[in-house]
């Protein structure tokens, strides 16, 4: 197999030299194992945290070892009962072209009638993050005004569409006019171009003159501060990600933090795995899909060689919808 390894721990923004492509022999299959040819790889912002040698909710990538990440592959050899050759599966042995895994580490794809790669995006981990973060962590309900940052990304664009399907007013933010137009086309009532020159706090004040009930945070920094400035009494914040600080642990200055107190704002971080095993996601998303309430967009880099490039582009806004690598 060919696999990407972490060659060096990045300082600040990663560079291509932090990654190295290696060739390794794969073992013959043991009983209960499958050999998988990967077709699609996911690159995700959380992987930046795994490049640091620090304690976190997932262990760090090891230097010189194949990196991991979500992937969709086809079973090309099987010694596992119930997993036939030709089955498409999702698993975590990404950043490589082939893998040998125990059957317990692979999941045959659900049958929702969508393309296989959708199970890395809207119908996979990012979609679940959007769904549970919005509906369970933030307890968003019909009639709420929801602000979501990185709204043109995999998680954010799904938050926009679920919120609209459930009868909420939605304000998104994204970088650049083209992305903002796309977020509007997904149903958002207003979109803030945070690269457009106006401050987020001012733009959010114009978009939500009566304030916001929910903030779904993917960015942190000035977006979180703007949400604090415009939070209604009893607002709920689901803190999903803070991509603004992943490459640079700069001190976050939150001018409006004290608004938490008087407005009784509830602010809650979460990890999507907190919701592992819950079944309502697929059922509810399948219903929204059938009703024509979900659109999907992917940015695709072709070839294993381009995996680091695809990953790095997440931090410069190089993707609309889910960032994927096609093998
Ligand atoms: N808690 C969890 O379990 C969980 C699970 C999945 C994802 N997440 C988090 O959710 C967030 C979104 O993840 P995703 O997979 O959907 O990625 P994504 O939004 O598809 O891609 C990242 C996007 O972030 C925006 N961005 C990058 N740097 C930025 C900055 N400094 N300020 C503002 N925007 C910036 C870019 O869009 P623009 O062009 O609009 O800037 C970029 O396209 C990330 O923070 C991720 O870590 C958390």
mmCIF file of C-alpha atoms and ligand atoms in Angstrom:
data_model
loop_
_atom_site.group_PDB
_atom_site.id
_atom_site.type_symbol
_atom_site.label_atom_id
_atom_site.label_comp_id
_atom_site.label_asym_id
_atom_site.label_seq_id
_atom_site.Cartn_x
_atom_site.Cartn_y
_atom_site.Cartn_z
ATOM 1 C CA UNK A 1 0.000 0.000 0.000
ATOM 2 C CA UNK A 2 0.908 3.643 -0.318
ATOM 3 C CA UNK A 3 0.184 5.758 2.744
ATOM 4 C CA UNK A 4 0.749 9.289 3.957
ATOM 5 C CA UNK A 5 2.703 9.557 7.185
ATOM 6 C CA UNK A 6 3.363 12.525 9.407
ATOM 7 C CA UNK A 7 7.022 13.409 8.753
ATOM 8 C CA UNK A 8 7.233 16.356 11.158
ATOM 9 C CA UNK A 9 4.963 18.009 13.706
ATOM 10 C CA UNK A 10 3.876 21.336 12.218
ATOM 11 C CA UNK A 11 4.617 24.610 13.914
ATOM 12 C CA UNK A 12 1.742 26.906 13.034
ATOM 13 C CA UNK A 13 0.202 26.250 9.629
ATOM 14 C CA UNK A 14 1.273 22.845 8.259
ATOM 15 C CA UNK A 15 3.283 22.663 5.028
ATOM 16 C CA UNK A 16 3.593 19.827 2.497
ATOM 17 C CA UNK A 17 7.007 18.827 3.899
ATOM 18 C CA UNK A 18 5.270 17.814 7.129
ATOM 19 C CA UNK A 19 3.869 14.805 5.211
ATOM 20 C CA UNK A 20 5.664 11.896 3.503
ATOM 21 C CA UNK A 21 4.258 9.250 1.175
ATOM 22 C CA UNK A 22 5.610 5.763 1.974
ATOM 23 C CA UNK A 23 5.102 2.257 0.606
ATOM 24 C CA UNK A 24 4.421 -0.615 2.994
ATOM 25 C CA UNK A 25 3.647 -4.309 2.473
ATOM 26 C CA UNK A 26 0.243 -5.360 3.712
ATOM 27 C CA UNK A 27 -0.038 -8.697 5.555
ATOM 28 C CA UNK A 28 -2.009 -11.707 4.277
ATOM 29 C CA UNK A 29 -5.528 -11.790 5.724
ATOM 30 C CA UNK A 30 -6.218 -13.489 9.056
ATOM 31 C CA UNK A 31 -9.581 -15.048 9.787
ATOM 32 C CA UNK A 32 -12.161 -12.261 10.328
ATOM 33 C CA UNK A 33 -10.270 -9.634 8.294
ATOM 34 C CA UNK A 34 -10.936 -7.841 5.016
ATOM 35 C CA UNK A 35 -8.714 -6.153 2.453
ATOM 36 C CA UNK A 36 -10.064 -2.819 1.275
ATOM 37 C CA UNK A 37 -9.238 -0.708 -1.772
ATOM 38 C CA UNK A 38 -10.023 2.858 -0.802
ATOM 39 C CA UNK A 39 -12.122 4.910 -3.216
ATOM 40 C CA UNK A 40 -12.661 8.139 -1.256
ATOM 41 C CA UNK A 41 -10.690 9.783 1.549
ATOM 42 C CA UNK A 42 -11.894 12.455 3.924
ATOM 43 C CA UNK A 43 -9.742 15.335 5.093
ATOM 44 C CA UNK A 44 -11.107 17.229 8.092
ATOM 45 C CA UNK A 45 -10.050 20.219 10.185
ATOM 46 C CA UNK A 46 -9.872 18.128 13.405
ATOM 47 C CA UNK A 47 -6.869 16.283 11.920
ATOM 48 C CA UNK A 48 -4.779 19.390 12.567
ATOM 49 C CA UNK A 49 -5.130 18.742 16.322
ATOM 50 C CA UNK A 50 -3.890 15.161 15.859
ATOM 51 C CA UNK A 51 -0.637 16.514 14.393
ATOM 52 C CA UNK A 52 0.294 17.997 17.783
ATOM 53 C CA UNK A 53 1.792 15.786 20.446
ATOM 54 C CA UNK A 54 -0.766 16.761 23.048
ATOM 55 C CA UNK A 55 -3.423 14.954 25.037
ATOM 56 C CA UNK A 56 -6.830 15.298 23.437
ATOM 57 C CA UNK A 57 -10.036 13.372 22.807
ATOM 58 C CA UNK A 58 -8.228 11.449 20.019
ATOM 59 C CA UNK A 59 -4.601 10.289 20.241
ATOM 60 C CA UNK A 60 -1.990 12.211 18.218
ATOM 61 C CA UNK A 61 -0.738 10.872 14.858
ATOM 62 C CA UNK A 62 2.586 9.085 15.369
ATOM 63 C CA UNK A 63 5.607 10.358 13.429
ATOM 64 C CA UNK A 64 6.508 8.053 10.532
ATOM 65 C CA UNK A 65 3.272 6.046 10.840
ATOM 66 C CA UNK A 66 0.353 6.042 8.373
ATOM 67 C CA UNK A 67 -2.151 8.721 9.299
ATOM 68 C CA UNK A 68 -5.803 7.895 9.897
ATOM 69 C CA UNK A 69 -9.074 9.403 8.799
ATOM 70 C CA UNK A 70 -12.478 8.604 7.419
ATOM 71 C CA UNK A 71 -12.535 6.657 4.151
ATOM 72 C CA UNK A 72 -14.896 4.753 1.882
ATOM 73 C CA UNK A 73 -13.494 1.637 0.242
ATOM 74 C CA UNK A 74 -14.447 -1.509 -1.556
ATOM 75 C CA UNK A 75 -13.779 -4.927 -0.029
ATOM 76 C CA UNK A 76 -11.498 -6.715 -2.513
ATOM 77 C CA UNK A 77 -10.705 -9.799 -0.398
ATOM 78 C CA UNK A 78 -12.581 -11.162 2.593
ATOM 79 C CA UNK A 79 -12.112 -13.737 5.331
ATOM 80 C CA UNK A 80 -14.941 -12.212 7.379
ATOM 81 C CA UNK A 81 -18.397 -13.779 7.652
ATOM 82 C CA UNK A 82 -21.087 -11.530 6.251
ATOM 83 C CA UNK A 83 -18.775 -9.111 4.375
ATOM 84 C CA UNK A 84 -18.626 -10.158 0.733
ATOM 85 C CA UNK A 85 -16.103 -9.002 -1.831
ATOM 86 C CA UNK A 86 -17.517 -5.908 -3.551
ATOM 87 C CA UNK A 87 -19.135 -4.494 -0.373
ATOM 88 C CA UNK A 88 -18.604 -0.744 0.083
ATOM 89 C CA UNK A 89 -17.582 0.099 3.632
ATOM 90 C CA UNK A 90 -16.635 3.129 5.691
ATOM 91 C CA UNK A 91 -13.712 2.950 8.097
ATOM 92 C CA UNK A 92 -10.926 5.041 9.635
ATOM 93 C CA UNK A 93 -7.884 3.781 7.652
ATOM 94 C CA UNK A 94 -7.760 6.806 5.370
ATOM 95 C CA UNK A 95 -4.697 8.700 4.011
ATOM 96 C CA UNK A 96 -3.763 5.505 2.069
ATOM 97 C CA UNK A 97 -4.866 3.511 -0.933
ATOM 98 C CA UNK A 98 -5.340 0.065 0.694
ATOM 99 C CA UNK A 99 -5.902 -1.353 4.140
ATOM 100 C CA UNK A 100 -6.316 -4.668 5.944
ATOM 101 C CA UNK A 101 -8.769 -4.382 8.827
ATOM 102 C CA UNK A 102 -10.742 -6.609 11.189
ATOM 103 C CA UNK A 103 -14.426 -6.774 10.217
ATOM 104 C CA UNK A 104 -15.322 -5.016 13.486
ATOM 105 C CA UNK A 105 -13.505 -1.873 12.252
ATOM 106 C CA UNK A 106 -15.538 -1.463 9.055
ATOM 107 C CA UNK A 107 -19.176 -0.484 8.551
ATOM 108 C CA UNK A 108 -21.087 -1.467 5.404
ATOM 109 C CA UNK A 109 -22.731 1.682 4.012
ATOM 110 C CA UNK A 110 -26.381 2.302 4.865
ATOM 111 C CA UNK A 111 -28.703 2.258 1.862
ATOM 112 C CA UNK A 112 -30.120 5.771 1.554
ATOM 113 C CA UNK A 113 -29.763 5.966 -2.216
ATOM 114 C CA UNK A 114 -26.968 8.566 -2.123
ATOM 115 C CA UNK A 115 -23.462 8.385 -3.625
ATOM 116 C CA UNK A 116 -20.951 6.436 -1.473
ATOM 117 C CA UNK A 117 -18.851 9.532 -0.759
ATOM 118 C CA UNK A 118 -21.867 11.228 0.836
ATOM 119 C CA UNK A 119 -21.200 8.980 3.854
ATOM 120 C CA UNK A 120 -18.043 11.013 4.488
ATOM 121 C CA UNK A 121 -20.012 14.267 4.385
ATOM 122 C CA UNK A 122 -23.667 15.109 4.815
ATOM 123 C CA UNK A 123 -24.632 11.495 5.662
ATOM 124 C CA UNK A 124 -21.489 10.783 7.679
ATOM 125 C CA UNK A 125 -19.509 12.339 10.514
ATOM 126 C CA UNK A 126 -19.935 16.011 9.459
ATOM 127 C CA UNK A 127 -23.683 15.535 8.918
ATOM 128 C CA UNK A 128 -24.099 13.892 12.325
ATOM 129 C CA UNK A 129 -22.142 16.754 13.869
ATOM 130 C CA UNK A 130 -24.517 19.248 12.297
ATOM 131 C CA UNK A 131 -27.625 17.285 13.266
ATOM 132 C CA UNK A 132 -26.854 16.538 16.916
ATOM 133 C CA UNK A 133 -25.050 19.820 17.520
ATOM 134 C CA UNK A 134 -28.013 21.836 16.320
ATOM 135 C CA UNK A 135 -30.916 19.786 17.629
ATOM 136 C CA UNK A 136 -29.546 18.243 20.830
ATOM 137 C CA UNK A 137 -26.650 20.422 22.024
ATOM 138 C CA UNK A 138 -28.181 23.780 21.082
ATOM 139 C CA UNK A 139 -31.752 22.470 21.456
ATOM 140 C CA UNK A 140 -32.747 24.520 18.417
ATOM 141 C CA UNK A 141 -36.487 24.536 17.725
ATOM 142 C CA UNK A 142 -38.882 25.892 15.084
ATOM 143 C CA UNK A 143 -39.051 29.691 15.171
ATOM 144 C CA UNK A 144 -35.505 30.118 16.506
ATOM 145 C CA UNK A 145 -33.023 32.434 14.809
ATOM 146 C CA UNK A 146 -29.823 30.452 14.249
ATOM 147 C CA UNK A 147 -26.394 31.857 13.373
ATOM 148 C CA UNK A 148 -23.883 29.365 11.926
ATOM 149 C CA UNK A 149 -20.285 30.123 10.970
ATOM 150 C CA UNK A 150 -18.307 28.394 8.158
ATOM 151 C CA UNK A 151 -21.748 27.943 6.606
ATOM 152 C CA UNK A 152 -20.373 26.912 3.199
ATOM 153 C CA UNK A 153 -18.420 24.006 4.706
ATOM 154 C CA UNK A 154 -19.425 20.380 5.250
ATOM 155 C CA UNK A 155 -20.885 20.826 8.745
ATOM 156 C CA UNK A 156 -22.105 24.403 8.284
ATOM 157 C CA UNK A 157 -23.979 23.822 5.023
ATOM 158 C CA UNK A 158 -25.783 20.893 6.636
ATOM 159 C CA UNK A 159 -26.680 22.979 9.691
ATOM 160 C CA UNK A 160 -28.203 25.599 7.365
ATOM 161 C CA UNK A 161 -30.382 23.032 5.608
ATOM 162 C CA UNK A 162 -31.513 21.121 8.693
ATOM 163 C CA UNK A 163 -32.399 24.393 10.410
ATOM 164 C CA UNK A 164 -34.455 25.540 7.397
ATOM 165 C CA UNK A 165 -36.166 22.139 7.133
ATOM 166 C CA UNK A 166 -37.147 22.472 10.813
ATOM 167 C CA UNK A 167 -38.648 25.941 10.467
ATOM 168 C CA UNK A 168 -35.870 28.176 11.786
ATOM 169 C CA UNK A 169 -34.537 31.495 10.530
ATOM 170 C CA UNK A 170 -30.904 31.042 9.512
ATOM 171 C CA UNK A 171 -27.998 33.440 9.215
ATOM 172 C CA UNK A 172 -24.767 31.973 7.865
ATOM 173 C CA UNK A 173 -21.285 33.365 7.463
ATOM 174 C CA UNK A 174 -18.742 32.405 4.813
ATOM 175 C CA UNK A 175 -15.690 33.820 3.076
ATOM 176 C CA UNK A 176 -16.341 35.448 -0.303
ATOM 177 C CA UNK A 177 -19.318 36.376 -2.470
ATOM 178 C CA UNK A 178 -19.541 33.082 -4.356
ATOM 179 C CA UNK A 179 -19.744 30.996 -1.205
ATOM 180 C CA UNK A 180 -22.292 33.413 0.285
ATOM 181 C CA UNK A 181 -24.489 33.080 -2.821
ATOM 182 C CA UNK A 182 -24.335 29.317 -2.499
ATOM 183 C CA UNK A 183 -25.313 29.419 1.204
ATOM 184 C CA UNK A 184 -28.249 31.656 0.245
ATOM 185 C CA UNK A 185 -29.245 29.092 -2.400
ATOM 186 C CA UNK A 186 -29.427 26.484 0.382
ATOM 187 C CA UNK A 187 -32.159 28.547 2.014
ATOM 188 C CA UNK A 188 -30.286 30.816 4.440
ATOM 189 C CA UNK A 189 -32.272 33.983 5.159
ATOM 190 C CA UNK A 190 -29.129 36.120 5.369
ATOM 191 C CA UNK A 191 -25.427 35.499 4.797
ATOM 192 C CA UNK A 192 -22.463 37.455 6.113
ATOM 193 C CA UNK A 193 -19.333 37.645 3.968
ATOM 194 C CA UNK A 194 -16.759 37.863 6.747
ATOM 195 C CA UNK A 195 -14.088 38.739 4.193
ATOM 196 C CA UNK A 196 -16.207 41.584 2.802
ATOM 197 C CA UNK A 197 -14.782 44.358 4.957
ATOM 198 C CA UNK A 198 -17.591 44.808 7.491
ATOM 199 C CA UNK A 199 -16.993 43.472 11.001
ATOM 200 C CA UNK A 200 -18.933 40.303 11.879
ATOM 201 C CA UNK A 201 -20.422 41.967 14.942
ATOM 202 C CA UNK A 202 -21.838 44.812 12.862
ATOM 203 C CA UNK A 203 -23.041 42.554 10.040
ATOM 204 C CA UNK A 204 -24.772 40.187 12.469
ATOM 205 C CA UNK A 205 -26.500 43.122 14.131
ATOM 206 C CA UNK A 206 -27.964 44.097 10.751
ATOM 207 C CA UNK A 207 -28.920 40.521 9.817
ATOM 208 C CA UNK A 208 -30.534 39.757 13.200
ATOM 209 C CA UNK A 209 -31.830 43.050 14.642
ATOM 210 C CA UNK A 210 -33.792 41.136 17.328
ATOM 211 C CA UNK A 211 -30.819 38.925 18.227
ATOM 212 C CA UNK A 212 -30.100 35.198 17.895
ATOM 213 C CA UNK A 213 -31.444 32.211 19.847
ATOM 214 C CA UNK A 214 -28.749 29.770 18.730
ATOM 215 C CA UNK A 215 -25.138 30.008 17.653
ATOM 216 C CA UNK A 216 -23.482 27.002 15.981
ATOM 217 C CA UNK A 217 -19.764 27.766 16.217
ATOM 218 C CA UNK A 218 -17.307 26.359 13.690
ATOM 219 C CA UNK A 219 -14.844 29.259 13.790
ATOM 220 C CA UNK A 220 -14.409 30.909 17.229
ATOM 221 C CA UNK A 221 -12.700 34.325 17.410
ATOM 222 C CA UNK A 222 -14.618 37.299 16.043
ATOM 223 C CA UNK A 223 -17.575 35.076 15.054
ATOM 224 C CA UNK A 224 -18.056 33.829 18.609
ATOM 225 C CA UNK A 225 -17.702 37.355 19.940
ATOM 226 C CA UNK A 226 -20.318 38.641 17.487
ATOM 227 C CA UNK A 227 -22.703 35.871 18.556
ATOM 228 C CA UNK A 228 -22.191 36.850 22.214
ATOM 229 C CA UNK A 229 -22.903 40.480 21.330
ATOM 230 C CA UNK A 230 -26.249 39.568 19.730
ATOM 231 C CA UNK A 231 -27.385 36.662 21.926
ATOM 232 C CA UNK A 232 -30.970 36.895 23.117
ATOM 233 C CA UNK A 233 -31.799 36.049 26.731
ATOM 234 C CA UNK A 234 -31.692 32.236 27.054
ATOM 235 C CA UNK A 235 -29.617 31.741 23.869
ATOM 236 C CA UNK A 236 -27.817 28.418 23.430
ATOM 237 C CA UNK A 237 -24.353 28.104 21.859
ATOM 238 C CA UNK A 238 -23.148 24.748 20.453
ATOM 239 C CA UNK A 239 -19.361 24.980 20.247
ATOM 240 C CA UNK A 240 -18.448 22.579 17.484
ATOM 241 C CA UNK A 241 -15.108 23.898 16.258
ATOM 242 C CA UNK A 242 -12.775 26.899 16.315
ATOM 243 C CA UNK A 243 -10.842 26.643 13.065
ATOM 244 C CA UNK A 244 -9.595 30.209 13.528
ATOM 245 C CA UNK A 245 -7.148 29.007 16.200
ATOM 246 C CA UNK A 246 -6.184 25.493 15.014
ATOM 247 C CA UNK A 247 -2.923 26.627 13.411
ATOM 248 C CA UNK A 248 -2.145 29.435 15.764
ATOM 249 C CA UNK A 249 -2.975 29.318 19.460
ATOM 250 C CA UNK A 250 -3.429 33.083 19.577
ATOM 251 C CA UNK A 251 -5.189 34.470 22.632
ATOM 252 C CA UNK A 252 -8.877 34.890 21.857
ATOM 253 C CA UNK A 253 -10.158 38.232 23.010
ATOM 254 C CA UNK A 254 -13.894 38.150 23.604
ATOM 255 C CA UNK A 255 -15.107 41.658 24.187
ATOM 256 C CA UNK A 256 -18.712 40.545 24.741
ATOM 257 C CA UNK A 257 -18.055 37.515 26.974
ATOM 258 C CA UNK A 258 -19.750 39.085 29.997
ATOM 259 C CA UNK A 259 -23.066 39.113 28.085
ATOM 260 C CA UNK A 260 -23.281 35.421 29.052
ATOM 261 C CA UNK A 261 -24.286 36.467 32.516
ATOM 262 C CA UNK A 262 -27.178 38.862 32.090
ATOM 263 C CA UNK A 263 -28.578 36.957 29.119
ATOM 264 C CA UNK A 264 -28.263 33.559 30.828
ATOM 265 C CA UNK A 265 -26.571 32.167 27.713
ATOM 266 C CA UNK A 266 -25.781 28.443 27.789
ATOM 267 C CA UNK A 267 -22.540 27.574 26.011
ATOM 268 C CA UNK A 268 -21.703 23.922 25.441
ATOM 269 C CA UNK A 269 -18.850 22.211 23.609
ATOM 270 C CA UNK A 270 -19.398 18.740 22.145
ATOM 271 C CA UNK A 271 -17.772 15.952 20.146
ATOM 272 C CA UNK A 272 -19.839 14.075 17.584
ATOM 273 C CA UNK A 273 -18.897 10.714 19.113
ATOM 274 C CA UNK A 274 -20.994 11.729 22.161
ATOM 275 C CA UNK A 275 -23.978 10.709 19.997
ATOM 276 C CA UNK A 276 -22.617 7.375 18.769
ATOM 277 C CA UNK A 277 -25.273 4.693 18.551
ATOM 278 C CA UNK A 278 -28.237 7.058 18.202
ATOM 279 C CA UNK A 279 -30.370 6.061 15.213
ATOM 280 C CA UNK A 280 -32.569 9.099 14.558
ATOM 281 C CA UNK A 281 -29.943 10.793 12.325
ATOM 282 C CA UNK A 282 -30.304 8.430 9.338
ATOM 283 C CA UNK A 283 -34.096 8.231 9.680
ATOM 284 C CA UNK A 284 -34.584 11.989 9.871
ATOM 285 C CA UNK A 285 -32.010 12.829 7.169
ATOM 286 C CA UNK A 286 -33.554 10.239 4.818
ATOM 287 C CA UNK A 287 -36.907 11.982 5.290
ATOM 288 C CA UNK A 288 -35.434 15.424 4.556
ATOM 289 C CA UNK A 289 -33.662 14.014 1.500
ATOM 290 C CA UNK A 290 -36.915 12.498 0.207
ATOM 291 C CA UNK A 291 -38.680 15.822 0.713
ATOM 292 C CA UNK A 292 -36.028 17.594 -1.389
ATOM 293 C CA UNK A 293 -34.758 19.617 1.596
ATOM 294 C CA UNK A 294 -31.078 18.604 1.330
ATOM 295 C CA UNK A 295 -28.543 19.623 -1.288
ATOM 296 C CA UNK A 296 -24.972 18.434 -1.313
ATOM 297 C CA UNK A 297 -21.780 19.888 -2.699
ATOM 298 C CA UNK A 298 -18.287 18.394 -2.753
ATOM 299 C CA UNK A 299 -14.849 19.756 -3.559
ATOM 300 C CA UNK A 300 -12.824 16.870 -4.946
ATOM 301 C CA UNK A 301 -9.045 16.536 -5.291
ATOM 302 C CA UNK A 302 -8.081 13.609 -7.522
ATOM 303 C CA UNK A 303 -5.389 11.128 -6.477
ATOM 304 C CA UNK A 304 -3.709 10.011 -3.247
ATOM 305 C CA UNK A 305 -0.771 12.314 -4.044
ATOM 306 C CA UNK A 306 -2.983 15.348 -3.514
ATOM 307 C CA UNK A 307 -4.259 14.409 -0.030
ATOM 308 C CA UNK A 308 -2.055 16.868 1.922
ATOM 309 C CA UNK A 309 -2.926 19.617 -0.552
ATOM 310 C CA UNK A 310 -6.651 18.968 -0.026
ATOM 311 C CA UNK A 311 -6.163 19.000 3.742
ATOM 312 C CA UNK A 312 -4.191 22.258 3.728
ATOM 313 C CA UNK A 313 -6.814 23.945 1.535
ATOM 314 C CA UNK A 314 -9.369 23.580 4.366
ATOM 315 C CA UNK A 315 -7.539 26.369 6.171
ATOM 316 C CA UNK A 316 -7.669 28.792 3.260
ATOM 317 C CA UNK A 317 -11.317 28.179 2.365
ATOM 318 C CA UNK A 318 -10.474 25.996 -0.650
ATOM 319 C CA UNK A 319 -13.642 23.933 -0.306
ATOM 320 C CA UNK A 320 -17.344 24.428 -0.882
ATOM 321 C CA UNK A 321 -19.263 21.671 0.899
ATOM 322 C CA UNK A 322 -17.280 18.573 1.833
ATOM 323 C CA UNK A 323 -13.558 18.371 1.000
ATOM 324 C CA UNK A 324 -12.756 14.922 -0.432
ATOM 325 C CA UNK A 325 -9.964 13.047 -2.150
ATOM 326 C CA UNK A 326 -10.966 10.602 -4.902
ATOM 327 C CA UNK A 327 -8.678 7.644 -5.561
HETATM 328 N N1 LIG B 1 -17.042 18.789 17.522
HETATM 329 C C1 LIG B 1 -17.029 17.840 16.594
HETATM 330 O O1 LIG B 1 -17.275 16.663 16.859
HETATM 331 C C2 LIG B 1 -16.699 18.217 15.184
HETATM 332 C C3 LIG B 1 -16.907 17.319 14.121
HETATM 333 C C4 LIG B 1 -16.648 17.747 12.815
HETATM 334 C C5 LIG B 1 -16.182 19.035 12.585
HETATM 335 N N2 LIG B 1 -15.971 19.856 13.649
HETATM 336 C C6 LIG B 1 -15.515 21.249 13.449
HETATM 337 O O2 LIG B 1 -16.481 21.873 12.633
HETATM 338 C C7 LIG B 1 -15.861 22.887 11.852
HETATM 339 C C8 LIG B 1 -16.200 22.692 10.391
HETATM 340 O O3 LIG B 1 -15.667 21.441 9.955
HETATM 341 P P1 LIG B 1 -15.906 20.935 8.462
HETATM 342 O O4 LIG B 1 -15.380 19.556 8.388
HETATM 343 O O5 LIG B 1 -17.308 21.208 8.076
HETATM 344 O O6 LIG B 1 -14.924 21.870 7.640
HETATM 345 P P2 LIG B 1 -15.366 22.872 6.498
HETATM 346 O O7 LIG B 1 -16.233 23.916 7.113
HETATM 347 O O8 LIG B 1 -15.888 22.089 5.347
HETATM 348 O O9 LIG B 1 -13.972 23.488 6.033
HETATM 349 C C9 LIG B 1 -13.346 24.468 6.770
HETATM 350 C C10 LIG B 1 -13.850 25.878 6.381
HETATM 351 O O10 LIG B 1 -13.564 26.764 7.447
HETATM 352 C C11 LIG B 1 -13.437 28.065 6.960
HETATM 353 N N3 LIG B 1 -12.289 28.701 7.606
HETATM 354 C C12 LIG B 1 -10.993 28.302 7.581
HETATM 355 N N4 LIG B 1 -10.230 29.127 8.327
HETATM 356 C C13 LIG B 1 -11.071 30.085 8.808
HETATM 357 C C14 LIG B 1 -10.899 31.236 9.646
HETATM 358 N N5 LIG B 1 -9.699 31.565 10.145
HETATM 359 N N6 LIG B 1 -11.988 31.991 9.936
HETATM 360 C C15 LIG B 1 -13.212 31.684 9.427
HETATM 361 N N7 LIG B 1 -13.434 30.612 8.650
HETATM 362 C C16 LIG B 1 -12.389 29.823 8.345
HETATM 363 C C17 LIG B 1 -13.248 27.966 5.439
HETATM 364 O O11 LIG B 1 -14.417 28.480 4.820
HETATM 365 P P3 LIG B 1 -14.524 30.051 4.377
HETATM 366 O O12 LIG B 1 -14.064 30.088 2.953
HETATM 367 O O13 LIG B 1 -15.948 30.355 4.570
HETATM 368 O O14 LIG B 1 -13.582 30.789 5.256
HETATM 369 C C18 LIG B 1 -13.136 26.479 5.183
HETATM 370 O O15 LIG B 1 -13.718 26.095 3.958
HETATM 371 C C19 LIG B 1 -14.361 22.800 12.156
HETATM 372 O O16 LIG B 1 -14.053 23.744 13.145
HETATM 373 C C20 LIG B 1 -14.204 21.392 12.691
HETATM 374 O O17 LIG B 1 -13.086 21.250 13.524
HETATM 375 C C21 LIG B 1 -16.210 19.481 14.919
#
